[in-house]
Tab-separated table of C-alpha atoms and ligand atoms in Angstrom:
chain	number	residue	atom	x	y	z
A	1	UNK	CA	13.025	21.139	-51.216
A	2	UNK	CA	11.513	24.573	-50.773
A	3	UNK	CA	10.308	23.885	-47.250
A	4	UNK	CA	9.102	26.784	-45.110
A	5	UNK	CA	11.876	28.514	-43.176
A	6	UNK	CA	11.734	28.623	-39.389
A	7	UNK	CA	10.567	32.268	-39.613
A	8	UNK	CA	7.738	31.272	-41.935
A	9	UNK	CA	6.748	28.378	-39.677
A	10	UNK	CA	6.814	30.732	-36.740
A	11	UNK	CA	4.574	33.156	-38.592
A	12	UNK	CA	2.146	30.328	-39.379
A	13	UNK	CA	1.980	29.133	-35.801
A	14	UNK	CA	1.747	32.616	-34.244
A	15	UNK	CA	-0.400	34.410	-36.817
A	16	UNK	CA	-2.262	31.564	-38.517
A	17	UNK	CA	-1.076	32.272	-42.046
A	18	UNK	CA	2.068	32.661	-44.101
A	19	UNK	CA	2.497	34.755	-47.264
A	20	UNK	CA	3.661	35.534	-49.861
A	21	UNK	CA	5.291	32.388	-51.208
A	22	UNK	CA	6.416	32.199	-54.854
A	23	UNK	CA	5.106	28.988	-56.372
A	24	UNK	CA	4.199	29.295	-60.067
A	25	UNK	CA	6.425	30.020	-63.067
A	26	UNK	CA	5.908	33.376	-64.772
A	27	UNK	CA	3.744	31.969	-67.585
A	28	UNK	CA	1.502	29.732	-65.455
A	29	UNK	CA	-0.976	32.326	-64.095
A	30	UNK	CA	-1.944	33.300	-67.635
A	31	UNK	CA	-2.250	29.647	-68.713
A	32	UNK	CA	-4.563	29.024	-65.761
A	33	UNK	CA	-6.644	32.076	-66.525
A	34	UNK	CA	-6.947	30.945	-70.160
A	35	UNK	CA	-8.077	27.506	-68.977
A	36	UNK	CA	-10.802	29.121	-66.837
A	37	UNK	CA	-11.931	31.360	-69.663
A	38	UNK	CA	-11.953	28.484	-72.158
A	39	UNK	CA	-14.189	26.470	-69.837
A	40	UNK	CA	-16.446	29.488	-69.281
A	41	UNK	CA	-16.761	30.059	-73.038
A	42	UNK	CA	-17.259	26.476	-74.149
A	43	UNK	CA	-19.203	25.138	-71.161
A	44	UNK	CA	-20.855	28.244	-69.676
A	45	UNK	CA	-22.513	26.549	-66.679
A	46	UNK	CA	-19.659	24.300	-65.673
A	47	UNK	CA	-17.954	26.692	-63.216
A	48	UNK	CA	-21.184	28.206	-61.899
A	49	UNK	CA	-22.561	27.619	-58.396
A	50	UNK	CA	-21.292	24.375	-56.875
A	51	UNK	CA	-19.328	23.904	-60.156
A	52	UNK	CA	-16.636	26.237	-58.854
A	53	UNK	CA	-15.395	23.244	-56.849
A	54	UNK	CA	-13.206	20.286	-57.830
A	55	UNK	CA	-12.025	21.848	-61.119
A	56	UNK	CA	-8.763	19.880	-60.749
A	57	UNK	CA	-10.799	16.744	-61.519
A	58	UNK	CA	-11.648	17.932	-65.044
A	59	UNK	CA	-8.610	20.004	-66.000
A	60	UNK	CA	-5.000	18.821	-66.362
A	61	UNK	CA	-3.857	22.443	-65.903
A	62	UNK	CA	-5.443	22.711	-62.455
A	63	UNK	CA	-4.378	19.198	-61.573
A	64	UNK	CA	-0.776	20.208	-62.275
A	65	UNK	CA	-1.042	23.190	-59.935
A	66	UNK	CA	-2.293	20.970	-57.102
A	67	UNK	CA	0.759	18.712	-57.517
A	68	UNK	CA	3.285	21.589	-57.797
A	69	UNK	CA	6.355	20.589	-55.771
A	70	UNK	CA	6.983	24.079	-54.355
A	71	UNK	CA	3.445	24.185	-52.976
A	72	UNK	CA	3.777	20.660	-51.612
A	73	UNK	CA	7.137	21.384	-49.976
A	74	UNK	CA	5.573	24.279	-48.075
A	75	UNK	CA	2.481	22.241	-47.214
A	76	UNK	CA	4.621	19.332	-46.010
A	77	UNK	CA	6.310	21.705	-43.549
A	78	UNK	CA	2.918	22.283	-41.954
A	79	UNK	CA	1.047	18.948	-42.100
A	80	UNK	CA	3.738	16.331	-42.666
A	81	UNK	CA	4.636	14.117	-45.612
A	82	UNK	CA	1.424	12.117	-46.187
A	83	UNK	CA	-0.579	14.654	-48.143
A	84	UNK	CA	-3.983	14.374	-49.846
A	85	UNK	CA	-5.749	16.959	-51.989
A	86	UNK	CA	-9.288	16.937	-50.699
A	87	UNK	CA	-10.835	19.734	-52.737
A	88	UNK	CA	-10.375	22.890	-54.770
A	89	UNK	CA	-12.458	26.025	-55.197
A	90	UNK	CA	-12.282	28.926	-57.607
A	91	UNK	CA	-12.925	32.222	-55.869
A	92	UNK	CA	-13.522	34.637	-58.734
A	93	UNK	CA	-14.590	38.225	-58.201
A	94	UNK	CA	-15.625	39.946	-61.375
A	95	UNK	CA	-15.275	43.725	-61.401
A	96	UNK	CA	-18.932	44.443	-62.104
A	97	UNK	CA	-20.297	42.161	-59.390
A	98	UNK	CA	-20.707	42.731	-55.675
A	99	UNK	CA	-18.762	39.656	-54.522
A	100	UNK	CA	-17.282	39.521	-51.061
A	101	UNK	CA	-16.424	36.909	-48.446
A	102	UNK	CA	-17.683	37.438	-44.897
A	103	UNK	CA	-15.281	36.826	-42.026
A	104	UNK	CA	-15.357	33.135	-41.164
A	105	UNK	CA	-13.319	30.117	-40.090
A	106	UNK	CA	-12.952	27.360	-42.699
A	107	UNK	CA	-13.156	24.606	-40.070
A	108	UNK	CA	-16.665	25.634	-38.963
A	109	UNK	CA	-18.745	23.672	-41.489
A	110	UNK	CA	-16.186	21.619	-43.398
A	111	UNK	CA	-16.131	18.412	-41.304
A	112	UNK	CA	-12.376	17.717	-41.591
A	113	UNK	CA	-11.084	16.244	-38.324
A	114	UNK	CA	-8.507	16.500	-36.808
A	115	UNK	CA	-7.285	19.901	-37.977
A	116	UNK	CA	-4.129	18.556	-39.606
A	117	UNK	CA	-4.857	20.471	-42.798
A	118	UNK	CA	-3.971	23.726	-44.471
A	119	UNK	CA	-5.509	25.838	-47.212
A	120	UNK	CA	-3.404	27.115	-50.116
A	121	UNK	CA	-4.718	30.240	-51.863
A	122	UNK	CA	-3.032	30.637	-55.244
A	123	UNK	CA	-3.175	34.041	-56.919
A	124	UNK	CA	-4.081	33.561	-60.593
A	125	UNK	CA	-4.281	37.343	-60.920
A	126	UNK	CA	-2.646	39.882	-58.630
A	127	UNK	CA	-4.640	40.148	-55.426
A	128	UNK	CA	-4.546	43.440	-53.541
A	129	UNK	CA	-6.601	45.892	-51.505
A	130	UNK	CA	-8.217	47.400	-54.598
A	131	UNK	CA	-9.522	44.128	-56.017
A	132	UNK	CA	-10.565	42.561	-52.723
A	133	UNK	CA	-7.696	40.439	-51.455
A	134	UNK	CA	-8.165	38.205	-48.432
A	135	UNK	CA	-7.739	39.766	-45.008
A	136	UNK	CA	-6.524	37.674	-42.080
A	137	UNK	CA	-7.244	38.313	-38.409
A	138	UNK	CA	-3.795	37.327	-37.177
A	139	UNK	CA	-3.751	35.125	-34.095
A	140	UNK	CA	-7.490	34.345	-34.235
A	141	UNK	CA	-6.733	30.700	-35.067
A	142	UNK	CA	-5.781	30.229	-31.415
A	143	UNK	CA	-9.382	30.850	-30.270
A	144	UNK	CA	-11.040	27.607	-31.428
A	145	UNK	CA	-14.310	27.707	-33.328
A	146	UNK	CA	-16.439	30.810	-32.940
A	147	UNK	CA	-20.143	31.513	-33.367
A	148	UNK	CA	-21.096	32.169	-37.014
A	149	UNK	CA	-24.379	33.789	-38.084
A	150	UNK	CA	-25.797	32.328	-41.288
A	151	UNK	CA	-26.875	35.216	-43.462
A	152	UNK	CA	-27.220	33.872	-47.019
A	153	UNK	CA	-26.655	37.475	-48.095
A	154	UNK	CA	-26.533	38.701	-51.690
A	155	UNK	CA	-22.981	38.903	-53.049
A	156	UNK	CA	-21.496	36.685	-50.360
A	157	UNK	CA	-19.319	34.034	-52.011
A	158	UNK	CA	-19.627	31.671	-49.043
A	159	UNK	CA	-22.186	28.862	-49.082
A	160	UNK	CA	-24.254	29.970	-46.086
A	161	UNK	CA	-23.004	33.534	-45.772
A	162	UNK	CA	-21.487	32.326	-42.522
A	163	UNK	CA	-20.181	35.290	-40.552
A	164	UNK	CA	-18.142	35.905	-37.432
A	165	UNK	CA	-19.504	39.279	-36.292
A	166	UNK	CA	-17.581	42.278	-34.982
A	167	UNK	CA	-14.206	41.512	-36.516
A	168	UNK	CA	-12.058	44.682	-36.177
A	169	UNK	CA	-11.236	45.206	-39.869
A	170	UNK	CA	-8.500	47.722	-39.085
A	171	UNK	CA	-6.699	44.971	-37.159
A	172	UNK	CA	-6.838	42.490	-40.042
A	173	UNK	CA	-3.930	42.088	-42.467
A	174	UNK	CA	-4.408	42.327	-46.247
A	175	UNK	CA	-2.763	39.400	-48.005
A	176	UNK	CA	-1.220	41.089	-51.011
A	177	UNK	CA	-0.081	38.604	-53.642
A	178	UNK	CA	1.329	38.859	-57.142
A	179	UNK	CA	-0.059	36.413	-59.682
A	180	UNK	CA	1.829	33.157	-59.127
A	181	UNK	CA	2.261	33.602	-55.370
A	182	UNK	CA	0.319	31.835	-52.649
A	183	UNK	CA	-0.691	32.158	-49.039
A	184	UNK	CA	-1.265	29.294	-46.626
A	185	UNK	CA	-3.856	29.618	-43.888
A	186	UNK	CA	-4.881	27.683	-40.811
A	187	UNK	CA	-8.271	25.903	-40.478
A	188	UNK	CA	-9.424	28.169	-37.629
A	189	UNK	CA	-8.090	31.588	-38.631
A	190	UNK	CA	-10.834	34.196	-39.091
A	191	UNK	CA	-10.551	35.684	-42.575
A	192	UNK	CA	-12.639	37.296	-45.295
A	193	UNK	CA	-12.398	39.678	-48.233
A	194	UNK	CA	-14.066	42.789	-49.615
A	195	UNK	CA	-15.331	43.986	-52.988
A	196	UNK	CA	-13.358	44.065	-56.199
A	197	UNK	CA	-13.168	47.770	-57.088
A	198	UNK	CA	-10.743	47.317	-59.981
A	199	UNK	CA	-11.493	46.921	-63.690
A	200	UNK	CA	-10.295	43.334	-63.954
A	201	UNK	CA	-11.196	39.993	-62.454
A	202	UNK	CA	-9.631	38.871	-59.189
A	203	UNK	CA	-9.051	35.141	-59.386
A	204	UNK	CA	-7.957	32.867	-56.560
A	205	UNK	CA	-7.540	29.131	-57.065
A	206	UNK	CA	-7.865	27.623	-53.625
A	207	UNK	CA	-6.725	24.163	-52.687
A	208	UNK	CA	-9.182	23.636	-49.927
A	209	UNK	CA	-7.539	21.861	-48.577
A	210	UNK	CA	-4.390	19.815	-48.331
A	211	UNK	CA	-5.090	17.305	-45.600
A	212	UNK	CA	-2.897	14.799	-43.792
A	213	UNK	CA	-3.929	11.237	-44.609
A	214	UNK	CA	-4.996	10.950	-40.939
A	215	UNK	CA	-7.801	13.489	-41.496
A	216	UNK	CA	-11.327	12.098	-41.734
A	217	UNK	CA	-14.423	13.743	-43.218
A	218	UNK	CA	-16.934	13.461	-40.381
A	219	UNK	CA	-19.916	15.030	-42.199
A	220	UNK	CA	-19.934	13.149	-45.487
A	221	UNK	CA	-17.940	11.837	-48.413
A	222	UNK	CA	-15.032	13.459	-50.251
A	223	UNK	CA	-12.901	12.488	-53.216
A	224	UNK	CA	-9.137	12.857	-52.808
A	225	UNK	CA	-5.902	12.587	-54.747
A	226	UNK	CA	-2.608	11.463	-53.279
A	227	UNK	CA	-0.194	14.393	-53.504
A	228	UNK	CA	2.693	12.949	-51.471
A	229	UNK	CA	3.566	10.021	-49.246
A	230	UNK	CA	1.015	7.315	-48.570
A	231	UNK	CA	-2.475	6.878	-47.207
A	232	UNK	CA	-2.618	4.076	-44.726
A	233	UNK	CA	-5.946	5.322	-43.323
A	234	UNK	CA	-7.960	5.041	-46.588
A	235	UNK	CA	-10.807	7.180	-45.208
A	236	UNK	CA	-11.670	8.636	-48.604
A	237	UNK	CA	-12.230	7.621	-52.228
A	238	UNK	CA	-9.129	8.217	-54.358
A	239	UNK	CA	-9.461	9.544	-57.929
A	240	UNK	CA	-7.252	9.486	-61.040
A	241	UNK	CA	-5.619	12.468	-62.698
A	242	UNK	CA	-7.608	13.976	-65.613
A	243	UNK	CA	-5.878	13.263	-68.927
A	244	UNK	CA	-7.695	15.887	-70.990
A	245	UNK	CA	-9.905	18.907	-70.400
A	246	UNK	CA	-13.533	17.958	-69.714
A	247	UNK	CA	-13.280	14.262	-70.382
A	248	UNK	CA	-16.738	12.645	-70.071
A	249	UNK	CA	-15.810	10.186	-67.321
A	250	UNK	CA	-14.172	12.957	-65.255
A	251	UNK	CA	-17.174	15.264	-65.652
A	252	UNK	CA	-19.425	12.522	-64.308
A	253	UNK	CA	-17.231	11.842	-61.294
A	254	UNK	CA	-16.844	15.562	-60.544
A	255	UNK	CA	-20.626	15.959	-60.619
A	256	UNK	CA	-20.941	13.195	-58.052
A	257	UNK	CA	-18.167	14.732	-55.928
A	258	UNK	CA	-19.937	18.097	-55.988
A	259	UNK	CA	-23.264	16.553	-55.002
A	260	UNK	CA	-21.581	14.970	-51.996
A	261	UNK	CA	-19.808	18.246	-51.172
A	262	UNK	CA	-23.084	20.130	-51.231
A	263	UNK	CA	-24.495	17.697	-48.642
A	264	UNK	CA	-21.498	18.472	-46.405
A	265	UNK	CA	-21.764	22.242	-46.835
A	266	UNK	CA	-25.473	22.370	-46.033
A	267	UNK	CA	-25.671	19.635	-43.411
A	268	UNK	CA	-28.165	20.748	-40.741
A	269	UNK	CA	-29.179	23.890	-42.656
A	270	UNK	CA	-32.808	24.507	-43.674
A	271	UNK	CA	-31.718	26.847	-46.443
A	272	UNK	CA	-29.345	26.375	-49.393
A	273	UNK	CA	-27.224	29.080	-50.969
A	274	UNK	CA	-25.948	29.545	-54.539
A	275	UNK	CA	-22.753	27.516	-54.148
B	301	AKG	O1	-10.977	34.320	-52.047
B	301	AKG	C1	-11.390	34.894	-51.053
B	301	AKG	O2	-11.535	36.106	-51.029
B	301	AKG	C2	-11.687	34.131	-49.798
B	301	AKG	C3	-11.327	32.694	-49.883
B	301	AKG	C4	-11.468	31.952	-48.602
B	301	AKG	O3	-12.204	32.298	-47.731
B	301	AKG	C5	-10.633	30.774	-48.396
B	301	AKG	O4	-9.834	30.428	-49.272
B	301	AKG	O5	-10.734	30.143	-47.320
């Protein structure tokens, strides 16, 4: 077991995040990047817009990452042993684009109740201040849900451009990760990220999130995979592991899952964004 140490658990409960944690082998980040770039080359629209979600349903490489035992050991320390994977998102910032993520709390529009869940952000490339790493407002997870303005602004990688205003950036902590490391963050921590000013892509594969089997989706329907333990609640539809890249049956199910996810993301909103 590579469970979190008591210092790491303390950091998570006091600051709302823990990082860095080594989780991938040295060759995995490149394999994952190649998988992304193969999909982008062969199926150019597949990872666009809402297609950045649920990639673990169509790719054995991403599926393997979600079931990585080092990640799951750390996750188990936070949410207990009955673990479901309820979604994944690729957060890619290309160097020539103006991508950023406004400060927000994940729990605001996601509908996962109770908050027995945690988000794992896996660095596929290095992630640092130059290329727009995440920044955490330590301790903000203790403040419950805050008001978010919905801005739908150009370049914002969030669905609604949801923004907690007046976050003191100088008080936020950059989460600097080497490719193959991860951070874990709390459902209510305020976090965001700036522009990629480097010459290469910044790629985060985000398991968003690992949920305890006691967590319901109160805004709609999600598709889950059992990562550990059991699911006596059976709130959600369980799916199989993909056996090959872009298998027809998996593509169809992922499309359905993304349609349902979009309903959750935009519930109650008059406007829809790009994702
Ligand atoms: O990748 C980023 O910069 C932000 C991702 C994010 O907001 C999240 O994983 O909750």
